[in-house]
mmCIF file of C-alpha atoms in Angstrom:
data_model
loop_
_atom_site.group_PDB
_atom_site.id
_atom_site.type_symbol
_atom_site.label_atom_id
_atom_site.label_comp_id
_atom_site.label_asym_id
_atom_site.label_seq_id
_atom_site.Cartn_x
_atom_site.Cartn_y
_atom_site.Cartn_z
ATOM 1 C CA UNK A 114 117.857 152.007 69.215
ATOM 2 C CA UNK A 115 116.097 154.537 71.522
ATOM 3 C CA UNK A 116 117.106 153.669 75.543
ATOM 4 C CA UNK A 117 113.913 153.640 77.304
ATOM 5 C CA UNK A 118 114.621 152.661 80.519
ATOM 6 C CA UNK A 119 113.605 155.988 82.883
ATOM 7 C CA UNK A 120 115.020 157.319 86.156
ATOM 8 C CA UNK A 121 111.787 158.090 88.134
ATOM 9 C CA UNK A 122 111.831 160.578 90.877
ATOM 10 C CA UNK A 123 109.324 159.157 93.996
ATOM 11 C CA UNK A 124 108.515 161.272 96.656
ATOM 12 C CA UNK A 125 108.006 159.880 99.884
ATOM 13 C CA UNK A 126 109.438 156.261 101.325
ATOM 14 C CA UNK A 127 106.232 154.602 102.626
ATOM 15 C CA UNK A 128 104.729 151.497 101.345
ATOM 16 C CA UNK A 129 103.246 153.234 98.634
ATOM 17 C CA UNK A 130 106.680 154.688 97.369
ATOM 18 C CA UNK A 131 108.275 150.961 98.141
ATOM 19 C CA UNK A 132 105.227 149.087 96.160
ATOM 20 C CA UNK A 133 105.797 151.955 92.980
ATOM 21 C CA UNK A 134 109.627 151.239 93.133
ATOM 22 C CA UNK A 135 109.192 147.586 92.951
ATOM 23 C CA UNK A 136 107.187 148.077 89.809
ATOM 24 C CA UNK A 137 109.759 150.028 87.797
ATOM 25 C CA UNK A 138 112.316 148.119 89.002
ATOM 26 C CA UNK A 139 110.552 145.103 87.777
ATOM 27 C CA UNK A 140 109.986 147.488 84.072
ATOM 28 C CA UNK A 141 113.883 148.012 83.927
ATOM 29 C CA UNK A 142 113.532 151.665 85.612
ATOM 30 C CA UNK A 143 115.950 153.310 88.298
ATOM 31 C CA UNK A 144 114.274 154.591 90.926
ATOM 32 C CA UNK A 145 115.134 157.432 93.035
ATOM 33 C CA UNK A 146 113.479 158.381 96.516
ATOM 34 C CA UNK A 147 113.090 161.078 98.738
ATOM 35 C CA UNK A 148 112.056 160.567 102.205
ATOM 36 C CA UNK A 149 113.241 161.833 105.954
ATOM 37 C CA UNK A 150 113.579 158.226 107.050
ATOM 38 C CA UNK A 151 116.459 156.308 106.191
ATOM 39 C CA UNK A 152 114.659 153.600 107.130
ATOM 40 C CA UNK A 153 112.093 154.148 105.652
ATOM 41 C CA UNK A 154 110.386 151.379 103.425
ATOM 42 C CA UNK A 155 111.293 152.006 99.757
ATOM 43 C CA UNK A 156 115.134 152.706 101.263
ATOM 44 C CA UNK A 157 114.799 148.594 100.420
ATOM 45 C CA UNK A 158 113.752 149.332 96.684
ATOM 46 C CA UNK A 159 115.206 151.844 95.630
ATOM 47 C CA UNK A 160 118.491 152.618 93.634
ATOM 48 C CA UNK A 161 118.822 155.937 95.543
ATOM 49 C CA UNK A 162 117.536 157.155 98.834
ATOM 50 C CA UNK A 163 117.891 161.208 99.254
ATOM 51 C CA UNK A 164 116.989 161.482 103.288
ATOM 52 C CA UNK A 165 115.428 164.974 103.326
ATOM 53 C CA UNK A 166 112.147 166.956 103.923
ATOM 54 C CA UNK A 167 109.310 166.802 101.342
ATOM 55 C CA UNK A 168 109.415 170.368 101.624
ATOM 56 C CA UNK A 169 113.513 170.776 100.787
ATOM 57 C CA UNK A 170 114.092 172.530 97.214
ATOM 58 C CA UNK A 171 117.869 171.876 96.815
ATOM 59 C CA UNK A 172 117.184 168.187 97.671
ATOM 60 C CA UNK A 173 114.014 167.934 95.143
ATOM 61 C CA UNK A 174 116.294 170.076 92.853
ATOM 62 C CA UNK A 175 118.660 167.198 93.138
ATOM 63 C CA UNK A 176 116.095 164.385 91.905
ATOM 64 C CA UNK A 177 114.925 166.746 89.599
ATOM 65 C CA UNK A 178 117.898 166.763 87.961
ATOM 66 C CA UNK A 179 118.944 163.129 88.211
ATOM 67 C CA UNK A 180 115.396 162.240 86.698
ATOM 68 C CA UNK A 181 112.930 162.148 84.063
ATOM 69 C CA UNK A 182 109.998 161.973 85.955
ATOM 70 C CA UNK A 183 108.988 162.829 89.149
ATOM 71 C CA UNK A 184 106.042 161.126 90.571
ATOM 72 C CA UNK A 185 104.047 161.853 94.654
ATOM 73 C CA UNK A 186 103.204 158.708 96.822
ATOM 74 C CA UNK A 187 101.569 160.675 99.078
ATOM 75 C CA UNK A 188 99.284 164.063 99.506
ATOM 76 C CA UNK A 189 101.411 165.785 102.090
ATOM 77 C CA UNK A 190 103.837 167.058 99.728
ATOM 78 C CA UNK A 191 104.353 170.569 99.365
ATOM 79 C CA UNK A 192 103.011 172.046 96.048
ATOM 80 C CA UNK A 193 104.863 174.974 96.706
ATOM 81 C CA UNK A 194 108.273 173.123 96.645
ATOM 82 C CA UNK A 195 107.004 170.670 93.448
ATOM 83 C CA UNK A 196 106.808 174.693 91.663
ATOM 84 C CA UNK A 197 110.155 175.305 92.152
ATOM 85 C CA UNK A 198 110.912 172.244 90.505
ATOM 86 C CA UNK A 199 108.302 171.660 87.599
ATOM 87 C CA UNK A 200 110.845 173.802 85.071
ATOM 88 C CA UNK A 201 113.498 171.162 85.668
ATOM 89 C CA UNK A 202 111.564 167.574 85.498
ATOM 90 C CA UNK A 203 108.089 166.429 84.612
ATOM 91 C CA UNK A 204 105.480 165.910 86.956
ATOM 92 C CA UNK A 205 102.761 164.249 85.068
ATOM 93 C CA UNK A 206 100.830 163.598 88.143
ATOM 94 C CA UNK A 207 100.310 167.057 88.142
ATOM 95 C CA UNK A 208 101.056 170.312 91.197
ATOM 96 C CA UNK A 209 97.239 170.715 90.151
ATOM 97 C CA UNK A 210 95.978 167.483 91.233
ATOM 98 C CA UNK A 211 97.781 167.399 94.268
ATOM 99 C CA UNK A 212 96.604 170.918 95.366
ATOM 100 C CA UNK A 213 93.091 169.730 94.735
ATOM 101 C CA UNK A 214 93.558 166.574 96.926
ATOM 102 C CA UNK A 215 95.556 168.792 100.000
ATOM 103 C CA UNK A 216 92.455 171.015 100.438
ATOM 104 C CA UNK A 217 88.783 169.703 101.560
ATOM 105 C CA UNK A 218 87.806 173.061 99.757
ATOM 106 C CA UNK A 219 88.920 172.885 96.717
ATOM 107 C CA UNK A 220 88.425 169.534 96.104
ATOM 108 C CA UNK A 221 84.628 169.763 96.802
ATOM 109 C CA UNK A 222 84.612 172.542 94.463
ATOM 110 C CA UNK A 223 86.576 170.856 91.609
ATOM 111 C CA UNK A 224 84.118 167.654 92.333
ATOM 112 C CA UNK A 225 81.222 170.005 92.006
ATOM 113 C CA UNK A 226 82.725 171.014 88.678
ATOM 114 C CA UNK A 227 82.916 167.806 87.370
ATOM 115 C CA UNK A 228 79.034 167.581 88.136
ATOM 116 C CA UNK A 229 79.383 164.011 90.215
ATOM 117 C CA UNK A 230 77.567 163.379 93.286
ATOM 118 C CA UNK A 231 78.507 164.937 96.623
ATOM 119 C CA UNK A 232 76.798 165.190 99.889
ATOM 120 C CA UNK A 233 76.088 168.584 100.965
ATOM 121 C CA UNK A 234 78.994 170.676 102.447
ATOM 122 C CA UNK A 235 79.504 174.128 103.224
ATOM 123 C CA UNK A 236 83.078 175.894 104.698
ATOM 124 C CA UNK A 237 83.136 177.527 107.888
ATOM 125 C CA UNK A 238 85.593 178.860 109.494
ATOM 126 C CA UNK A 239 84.283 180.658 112.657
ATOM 127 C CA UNK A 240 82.916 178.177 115.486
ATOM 128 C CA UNK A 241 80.126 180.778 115.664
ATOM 129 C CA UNK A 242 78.600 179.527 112.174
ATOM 130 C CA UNK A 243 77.918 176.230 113.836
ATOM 131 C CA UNK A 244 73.997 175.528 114.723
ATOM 132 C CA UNK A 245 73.526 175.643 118.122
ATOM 133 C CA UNK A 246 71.736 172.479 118.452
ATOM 134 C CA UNK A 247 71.998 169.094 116.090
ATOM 135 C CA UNK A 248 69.530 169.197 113.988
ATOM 136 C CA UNK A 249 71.332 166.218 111.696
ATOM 137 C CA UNK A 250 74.073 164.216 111.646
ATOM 138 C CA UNK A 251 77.017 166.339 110.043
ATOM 139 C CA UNK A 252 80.640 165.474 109.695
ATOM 140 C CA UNK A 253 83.040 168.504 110.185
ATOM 141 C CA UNK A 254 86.786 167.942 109.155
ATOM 142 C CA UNK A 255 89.973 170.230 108.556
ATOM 143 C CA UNK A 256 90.179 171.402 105.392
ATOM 144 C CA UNK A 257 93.599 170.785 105.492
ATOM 145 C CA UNK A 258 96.133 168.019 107.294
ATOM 146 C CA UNK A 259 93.437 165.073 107.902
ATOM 147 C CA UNK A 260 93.927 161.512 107.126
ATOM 148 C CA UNK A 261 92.738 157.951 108.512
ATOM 149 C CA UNK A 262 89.976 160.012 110.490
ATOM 150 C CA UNK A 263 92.310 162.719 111.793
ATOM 151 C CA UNK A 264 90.960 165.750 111.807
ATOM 152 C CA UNK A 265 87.666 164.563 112.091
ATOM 153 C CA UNK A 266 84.362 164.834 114.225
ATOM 154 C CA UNK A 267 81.465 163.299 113.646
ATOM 155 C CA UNK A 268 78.622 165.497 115.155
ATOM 156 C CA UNK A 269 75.549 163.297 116.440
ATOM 157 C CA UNK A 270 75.386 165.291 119.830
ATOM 158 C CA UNK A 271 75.080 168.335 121.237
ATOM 159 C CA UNK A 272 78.534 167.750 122.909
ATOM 160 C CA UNK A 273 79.964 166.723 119.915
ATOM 161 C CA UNK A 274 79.371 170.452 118.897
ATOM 162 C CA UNK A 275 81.961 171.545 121.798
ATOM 163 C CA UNK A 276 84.577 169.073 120.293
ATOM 164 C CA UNK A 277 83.621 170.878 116.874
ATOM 165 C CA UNK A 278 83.780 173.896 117.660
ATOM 166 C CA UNK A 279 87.035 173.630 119.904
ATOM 167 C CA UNK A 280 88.104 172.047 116.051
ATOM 168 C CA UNK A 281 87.199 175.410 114.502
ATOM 169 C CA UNK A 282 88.544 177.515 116.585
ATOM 170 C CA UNK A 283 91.895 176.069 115.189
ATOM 171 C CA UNK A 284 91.545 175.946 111.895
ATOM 172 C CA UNK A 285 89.136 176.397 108.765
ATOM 173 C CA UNK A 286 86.645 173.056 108.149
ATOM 174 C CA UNK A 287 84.697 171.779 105.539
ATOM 175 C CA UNK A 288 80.753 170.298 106.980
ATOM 176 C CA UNK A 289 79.182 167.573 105.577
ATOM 177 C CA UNK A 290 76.085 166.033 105.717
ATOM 178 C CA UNK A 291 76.369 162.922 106.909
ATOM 179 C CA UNK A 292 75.632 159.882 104.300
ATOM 180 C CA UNK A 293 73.964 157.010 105.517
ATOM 181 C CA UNK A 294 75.764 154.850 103.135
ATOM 182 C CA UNK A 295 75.124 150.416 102.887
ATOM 183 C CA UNK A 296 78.234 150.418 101.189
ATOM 184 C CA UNK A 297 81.532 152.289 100.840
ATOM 185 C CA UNK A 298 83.150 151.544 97.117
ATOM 186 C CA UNK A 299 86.616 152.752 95.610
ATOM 187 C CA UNK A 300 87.213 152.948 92.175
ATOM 188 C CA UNK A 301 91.024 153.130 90.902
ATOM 189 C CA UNK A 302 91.680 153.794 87.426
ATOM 190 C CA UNK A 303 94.891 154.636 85.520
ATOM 191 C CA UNK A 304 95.915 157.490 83.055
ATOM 192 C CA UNK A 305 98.559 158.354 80.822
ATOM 193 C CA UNK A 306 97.546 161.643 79.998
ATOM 194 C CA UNK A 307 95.319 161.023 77.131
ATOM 195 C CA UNK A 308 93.451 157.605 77.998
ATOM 196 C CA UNK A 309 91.791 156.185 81.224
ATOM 197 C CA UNK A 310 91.850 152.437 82.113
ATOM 198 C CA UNK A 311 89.928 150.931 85.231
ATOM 199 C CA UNK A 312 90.429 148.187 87.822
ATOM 200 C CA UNK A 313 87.622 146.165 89.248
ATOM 201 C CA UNK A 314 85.705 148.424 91.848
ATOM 202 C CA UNK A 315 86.182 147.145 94.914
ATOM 203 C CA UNK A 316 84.040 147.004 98.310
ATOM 204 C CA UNK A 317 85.934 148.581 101.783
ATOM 205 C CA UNK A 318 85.283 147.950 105.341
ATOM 206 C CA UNK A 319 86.506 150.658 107.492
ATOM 207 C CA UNK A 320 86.923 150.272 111.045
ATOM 208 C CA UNK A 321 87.617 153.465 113.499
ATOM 209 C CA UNK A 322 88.142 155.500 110.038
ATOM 210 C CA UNK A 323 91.126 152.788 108.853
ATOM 211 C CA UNK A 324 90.910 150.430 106.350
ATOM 212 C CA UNK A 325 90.016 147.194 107.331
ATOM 213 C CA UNK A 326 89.285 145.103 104.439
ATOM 214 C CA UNK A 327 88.809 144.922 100.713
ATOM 215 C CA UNK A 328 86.380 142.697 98.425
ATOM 216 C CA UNK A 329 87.245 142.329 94.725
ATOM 217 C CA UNK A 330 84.952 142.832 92.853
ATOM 218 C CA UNK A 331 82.814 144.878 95.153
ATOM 219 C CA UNK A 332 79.362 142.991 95.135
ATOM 220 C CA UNK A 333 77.190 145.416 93.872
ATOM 221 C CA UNK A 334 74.811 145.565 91.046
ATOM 222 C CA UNK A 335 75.824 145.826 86.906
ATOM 223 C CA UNK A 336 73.666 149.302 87.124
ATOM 224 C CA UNK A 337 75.501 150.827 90.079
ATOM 225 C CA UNK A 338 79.227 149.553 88.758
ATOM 226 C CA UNK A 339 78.378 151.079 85.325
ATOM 227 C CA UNK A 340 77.451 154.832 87.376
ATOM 228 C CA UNK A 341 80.150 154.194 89.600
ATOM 229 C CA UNK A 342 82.631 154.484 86.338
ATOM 230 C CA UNK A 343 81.096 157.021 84.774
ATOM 231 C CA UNK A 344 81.469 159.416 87.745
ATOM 232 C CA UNK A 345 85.240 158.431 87.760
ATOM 233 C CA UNK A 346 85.675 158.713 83.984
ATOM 234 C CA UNK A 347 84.491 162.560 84.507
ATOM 235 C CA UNK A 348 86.976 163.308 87.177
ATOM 236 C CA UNK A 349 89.828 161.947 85.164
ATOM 237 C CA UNK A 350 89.073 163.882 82.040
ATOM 238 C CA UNK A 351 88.868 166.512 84.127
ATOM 239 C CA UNK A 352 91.988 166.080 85.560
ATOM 240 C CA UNK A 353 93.643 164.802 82.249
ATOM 241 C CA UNK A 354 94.599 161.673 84.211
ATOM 242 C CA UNK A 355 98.573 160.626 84.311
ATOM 243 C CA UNK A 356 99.256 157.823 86.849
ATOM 244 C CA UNK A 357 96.634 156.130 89.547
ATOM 245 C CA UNK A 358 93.863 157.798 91.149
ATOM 246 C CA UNK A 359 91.263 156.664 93.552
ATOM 247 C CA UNK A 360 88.224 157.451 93.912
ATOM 248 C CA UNK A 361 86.227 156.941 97.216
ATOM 249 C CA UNK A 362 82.230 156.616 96.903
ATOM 250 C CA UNK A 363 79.447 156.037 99.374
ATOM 251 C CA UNK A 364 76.490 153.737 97.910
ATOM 252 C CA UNK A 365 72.902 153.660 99.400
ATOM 253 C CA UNK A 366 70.624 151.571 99.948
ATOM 254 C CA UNK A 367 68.541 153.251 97.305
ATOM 255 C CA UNK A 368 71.560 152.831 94.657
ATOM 256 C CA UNK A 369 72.481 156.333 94.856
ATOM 257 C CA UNK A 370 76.645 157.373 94.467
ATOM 258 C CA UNK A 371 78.425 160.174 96.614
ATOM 259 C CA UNK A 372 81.920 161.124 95.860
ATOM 260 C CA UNK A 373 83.548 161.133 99.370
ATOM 261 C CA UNK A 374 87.064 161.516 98.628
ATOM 262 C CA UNK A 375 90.613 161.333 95.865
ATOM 263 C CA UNK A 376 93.254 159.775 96.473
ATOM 264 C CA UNK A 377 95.781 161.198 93.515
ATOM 265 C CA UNK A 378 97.876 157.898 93.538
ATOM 266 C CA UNK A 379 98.006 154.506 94.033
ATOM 267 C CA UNK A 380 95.549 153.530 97.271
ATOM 268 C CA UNK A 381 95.312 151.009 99.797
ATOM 269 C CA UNK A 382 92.237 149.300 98.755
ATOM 270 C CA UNK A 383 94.252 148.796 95.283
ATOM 271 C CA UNK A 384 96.759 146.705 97.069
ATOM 272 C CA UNK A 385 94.812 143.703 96.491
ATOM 273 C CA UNK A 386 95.532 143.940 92.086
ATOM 274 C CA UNK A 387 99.261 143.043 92.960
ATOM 275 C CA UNK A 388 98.564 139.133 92.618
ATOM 276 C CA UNK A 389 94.414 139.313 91.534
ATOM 277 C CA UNK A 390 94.977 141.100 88.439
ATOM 278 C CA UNK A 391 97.356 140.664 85.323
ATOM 279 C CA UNK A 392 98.907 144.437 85.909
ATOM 280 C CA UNK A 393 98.583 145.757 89.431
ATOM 281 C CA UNK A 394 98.108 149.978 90.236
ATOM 282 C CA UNK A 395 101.748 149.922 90.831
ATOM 283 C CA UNK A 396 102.680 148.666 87.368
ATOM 284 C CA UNK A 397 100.129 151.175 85.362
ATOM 285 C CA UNK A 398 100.808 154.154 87.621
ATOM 286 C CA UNK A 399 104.543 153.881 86.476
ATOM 287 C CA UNK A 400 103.074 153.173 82.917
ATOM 288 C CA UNK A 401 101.067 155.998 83.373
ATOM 289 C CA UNK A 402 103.501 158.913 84.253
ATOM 290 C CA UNK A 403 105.423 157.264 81.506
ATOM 291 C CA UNK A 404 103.012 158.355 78.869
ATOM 292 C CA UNK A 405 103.403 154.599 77.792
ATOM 293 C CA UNK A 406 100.230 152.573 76.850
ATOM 294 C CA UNK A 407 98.229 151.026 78.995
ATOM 295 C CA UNK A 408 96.451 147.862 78.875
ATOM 296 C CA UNK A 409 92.183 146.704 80.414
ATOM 297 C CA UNK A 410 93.523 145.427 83.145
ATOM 298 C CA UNK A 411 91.748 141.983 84.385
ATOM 299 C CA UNK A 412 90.809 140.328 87.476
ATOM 300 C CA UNK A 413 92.707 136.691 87.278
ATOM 301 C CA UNK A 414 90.894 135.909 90.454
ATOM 302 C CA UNK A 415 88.752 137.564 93.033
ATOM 303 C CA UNK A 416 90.182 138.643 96.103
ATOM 304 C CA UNK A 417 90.258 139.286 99.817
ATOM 305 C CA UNK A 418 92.706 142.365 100.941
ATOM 306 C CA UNK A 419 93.112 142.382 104.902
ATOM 307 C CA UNK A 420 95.270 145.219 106.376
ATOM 308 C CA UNK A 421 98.040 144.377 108.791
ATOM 309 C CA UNK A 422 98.059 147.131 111.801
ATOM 310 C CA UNK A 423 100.693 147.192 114.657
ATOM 311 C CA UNK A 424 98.512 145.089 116.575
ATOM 312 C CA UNK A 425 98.589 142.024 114.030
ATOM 313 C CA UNK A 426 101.705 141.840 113.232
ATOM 314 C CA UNK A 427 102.447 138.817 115.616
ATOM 315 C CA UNK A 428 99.446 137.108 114.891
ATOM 316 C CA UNK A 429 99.448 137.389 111.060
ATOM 317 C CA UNK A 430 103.318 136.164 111.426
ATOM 318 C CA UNK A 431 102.333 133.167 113.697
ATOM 319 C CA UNK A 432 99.347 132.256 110.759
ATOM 320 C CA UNK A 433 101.678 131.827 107.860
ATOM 321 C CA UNK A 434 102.627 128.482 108.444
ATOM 322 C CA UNK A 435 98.870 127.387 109.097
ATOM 323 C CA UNK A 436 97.867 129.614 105.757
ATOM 324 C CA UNK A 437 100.337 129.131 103.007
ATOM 325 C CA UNK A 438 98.365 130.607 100.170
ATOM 326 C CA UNK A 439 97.746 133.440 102.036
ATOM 327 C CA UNK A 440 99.890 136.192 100.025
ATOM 328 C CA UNK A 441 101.687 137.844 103.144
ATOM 329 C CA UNK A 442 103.011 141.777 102.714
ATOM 330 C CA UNK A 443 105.299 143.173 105.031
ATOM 331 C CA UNK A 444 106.481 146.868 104.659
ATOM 332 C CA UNK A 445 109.653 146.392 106.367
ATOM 333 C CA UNK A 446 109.280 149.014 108.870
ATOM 334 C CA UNK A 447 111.542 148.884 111.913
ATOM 335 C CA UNK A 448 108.553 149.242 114.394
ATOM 336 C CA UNK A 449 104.864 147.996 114.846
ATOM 337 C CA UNK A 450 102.576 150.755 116.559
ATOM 338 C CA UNK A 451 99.142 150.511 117.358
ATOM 339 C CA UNK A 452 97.284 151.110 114.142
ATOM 340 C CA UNK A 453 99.885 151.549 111.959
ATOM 341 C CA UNK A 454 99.959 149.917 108.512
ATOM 342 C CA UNK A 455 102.585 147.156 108.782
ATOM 343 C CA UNK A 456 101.569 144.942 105.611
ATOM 344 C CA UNK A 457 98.605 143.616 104.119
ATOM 345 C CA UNK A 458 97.417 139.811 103.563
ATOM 346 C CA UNK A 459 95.390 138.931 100.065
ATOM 347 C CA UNK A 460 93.544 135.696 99.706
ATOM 348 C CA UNK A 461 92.310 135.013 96.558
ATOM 349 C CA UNK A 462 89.332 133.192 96.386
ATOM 350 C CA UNK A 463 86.309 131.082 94.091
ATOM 351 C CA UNK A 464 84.238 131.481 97.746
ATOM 352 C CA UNK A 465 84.386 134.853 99.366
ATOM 353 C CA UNK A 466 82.228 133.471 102.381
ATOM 354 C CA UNK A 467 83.929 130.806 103.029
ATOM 355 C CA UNK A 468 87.337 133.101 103.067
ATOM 356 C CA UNK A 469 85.507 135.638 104.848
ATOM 357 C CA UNK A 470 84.810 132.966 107.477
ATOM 358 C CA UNK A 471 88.570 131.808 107.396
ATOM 359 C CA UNK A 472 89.414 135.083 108.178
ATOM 360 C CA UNK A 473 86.995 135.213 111.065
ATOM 361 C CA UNK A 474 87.882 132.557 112.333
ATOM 362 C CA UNK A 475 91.501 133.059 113.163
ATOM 363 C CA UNK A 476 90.143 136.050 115.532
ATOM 364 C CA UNK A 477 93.070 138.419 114.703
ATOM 365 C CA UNK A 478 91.193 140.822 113.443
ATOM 366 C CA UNK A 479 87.926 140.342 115.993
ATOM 367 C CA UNK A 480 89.086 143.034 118.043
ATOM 368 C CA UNK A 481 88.260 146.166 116.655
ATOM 369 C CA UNK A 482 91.253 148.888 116.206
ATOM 370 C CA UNK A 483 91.143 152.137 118.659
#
């Protein structure tokens, strides 16, 4: 009998690496990672950890070789590197994707191609191309490096024009129009290369361009969920899906979608399918660069997803006593900055009010992060 238990390549040790590890672990898998941090916090779930650059071929020639797959937790991995491996190992994620995802450019373009909404967007990269008064509210951001608001400026002002164009004098942008959005919505959905499965959409709170908090299912309208997969369904057979992908919409108050952002693997606002749904994005992104089959998943329960930053961690810790069916995350990493994802909390719920109001009222998360 054929031995199908895998050796699966991960690069990059954050929570997203330790949550995928956990998964094939849990399959029967051995798991691999690569990360510069040998504390990093899938060192905890993995079966290997190689401590090196993202960037380093002879250590990604090393997984390569040790493993069947390899898969990308994050987008800051060099494509150039995953080329001089692709010969040795699969990478059903795909260089492709990632390079889409890396650059605001060309991922507006491939959007574009896949004929979904977008808002509209133009790249610039001389400060001189800016207007020279606001005339609307625009949203200029590196094509390149930006992440949880980095690389950002949100142009309302004229001065906010001097921050901009101090930005561009750096580096090449994409500018948006800016979408005055009621809602912001993420769909995740999972591939194997041939078929596309989809998680309830769910509904994010951002606060200072982090995420905040996640409803399952997002409470939006039967007409606006059905668009909402549609536009995702075109991205993925564009992209001949393998693995998780999430897809980051703005909703308006006149029901109209706007493709914001990917996210070419498993996302935070998916964390909350781990105990809400039967299979979480962990289990069918490993199913998924697996080429395996995957099941509908389905929502058990709905669910509340609250992030953990730096500045909870002592409160969240002092709560768990008080709030035993609380499900309680914690990353494992050795220190708790400001704003830095430490864990998550999910609360699953028959009354989101009433949870949203539990929440609330333990005022950890009343003061807004900065």
């Amino acid at each position: 009998m054929e031995n199908k238990k895998k050796t699966i390549g991960i690069i990059g040790g954050g929570q997203l690496g330790q949550m995928m590890a956990i998964s094939a672990q849990y399959m029967g898998h051995k798991v691999i990672s690569l990360d510069p941090n040998p504390n990093c916090s899938a060192a905890k779930t993995s079966d290997e950890l190689i401590q090196a650059d993202y960037d380093d071929v002879n250590a990604l020639l090393r997984m390569a070789y040790a493993s069947d797959v390899v898969t990308y937790e994050f987008e800051n991995v060099s494509a150039e590197a995953l080329r001089e491996i692709e010969e040795v190992v699969a990478i059903p994620q795909s260089i492709k994707m990632l390079e889409i995802t890396q650059n605001r450019k060309a991922e507006k373009t491939f959007l574009a191609s896949c004929g979904v909404n977008l808002a509209d967007w133009s790249w610039l990269d001389d400060p001189k191309a800016l207007p020279e008064q606001v005339v609307k509210k625009q949203v200029l951001k590196t094509t390149t490096g930006g992440y949880d608001g980095h690389g950002q400026v949100v142009i309302k002002t004229d001065e906010d024009l001097v921050v901009a164009r101090d930005l561009l004098t750096q580096t090449d942008c994409v500018l948006e129009d800016f979408v005055a959005f009621e809602q912001e919505i993420s769909v995740i959905m999972s591939g194997n290369g041939q078929e596309v499965v989809f998680f309830p959409i769910a509904e994010n709170d951002h606060r200072e361009n982090i995420l905040h908090r996640t409803i399952a299912p997002a409470r939006i309208s039967k007409a606006v969920e059905e668009k909402a997969y549609s536009m995702a369904l075109m991205i993925a057979k564009k992209l001949k899906l393998a693995g998780t992908l999430c897809v980051e919409m703005f909703l308006t108050a006149e029901g109209e979608l706007y493709v914001n952002e990917l996210a070419p693997r498993p996302h935070n606002s998916g964390h909350y399918t781990i105990e809400a749904c039967d299979f979480s994005q962990f289990d069918l992104h490993i199913k998924g660069i697996l080429g395996e089959a995957l099941p509908e998943p389905e929502l058990l329960k709905p669910a509340l997803m609250m992030n953990v930053l730096g500045q909870h961690v002592a409160g969240a810790e002092a709560l768990k006593a008080s709030h035993p069916a609380w499900h309680q995350h914690d990353y494992g990493k050795p220190e708790a900055k400001h704003n830095r994802k430490m864990g998550h909390i999910t609360i699953l719920t028959d009354d989101m009010e009433a949870s949203l109001q539990e929440i609330k009222a333990t005022g950890l998360w009343e003061t807004r992060a900065i």
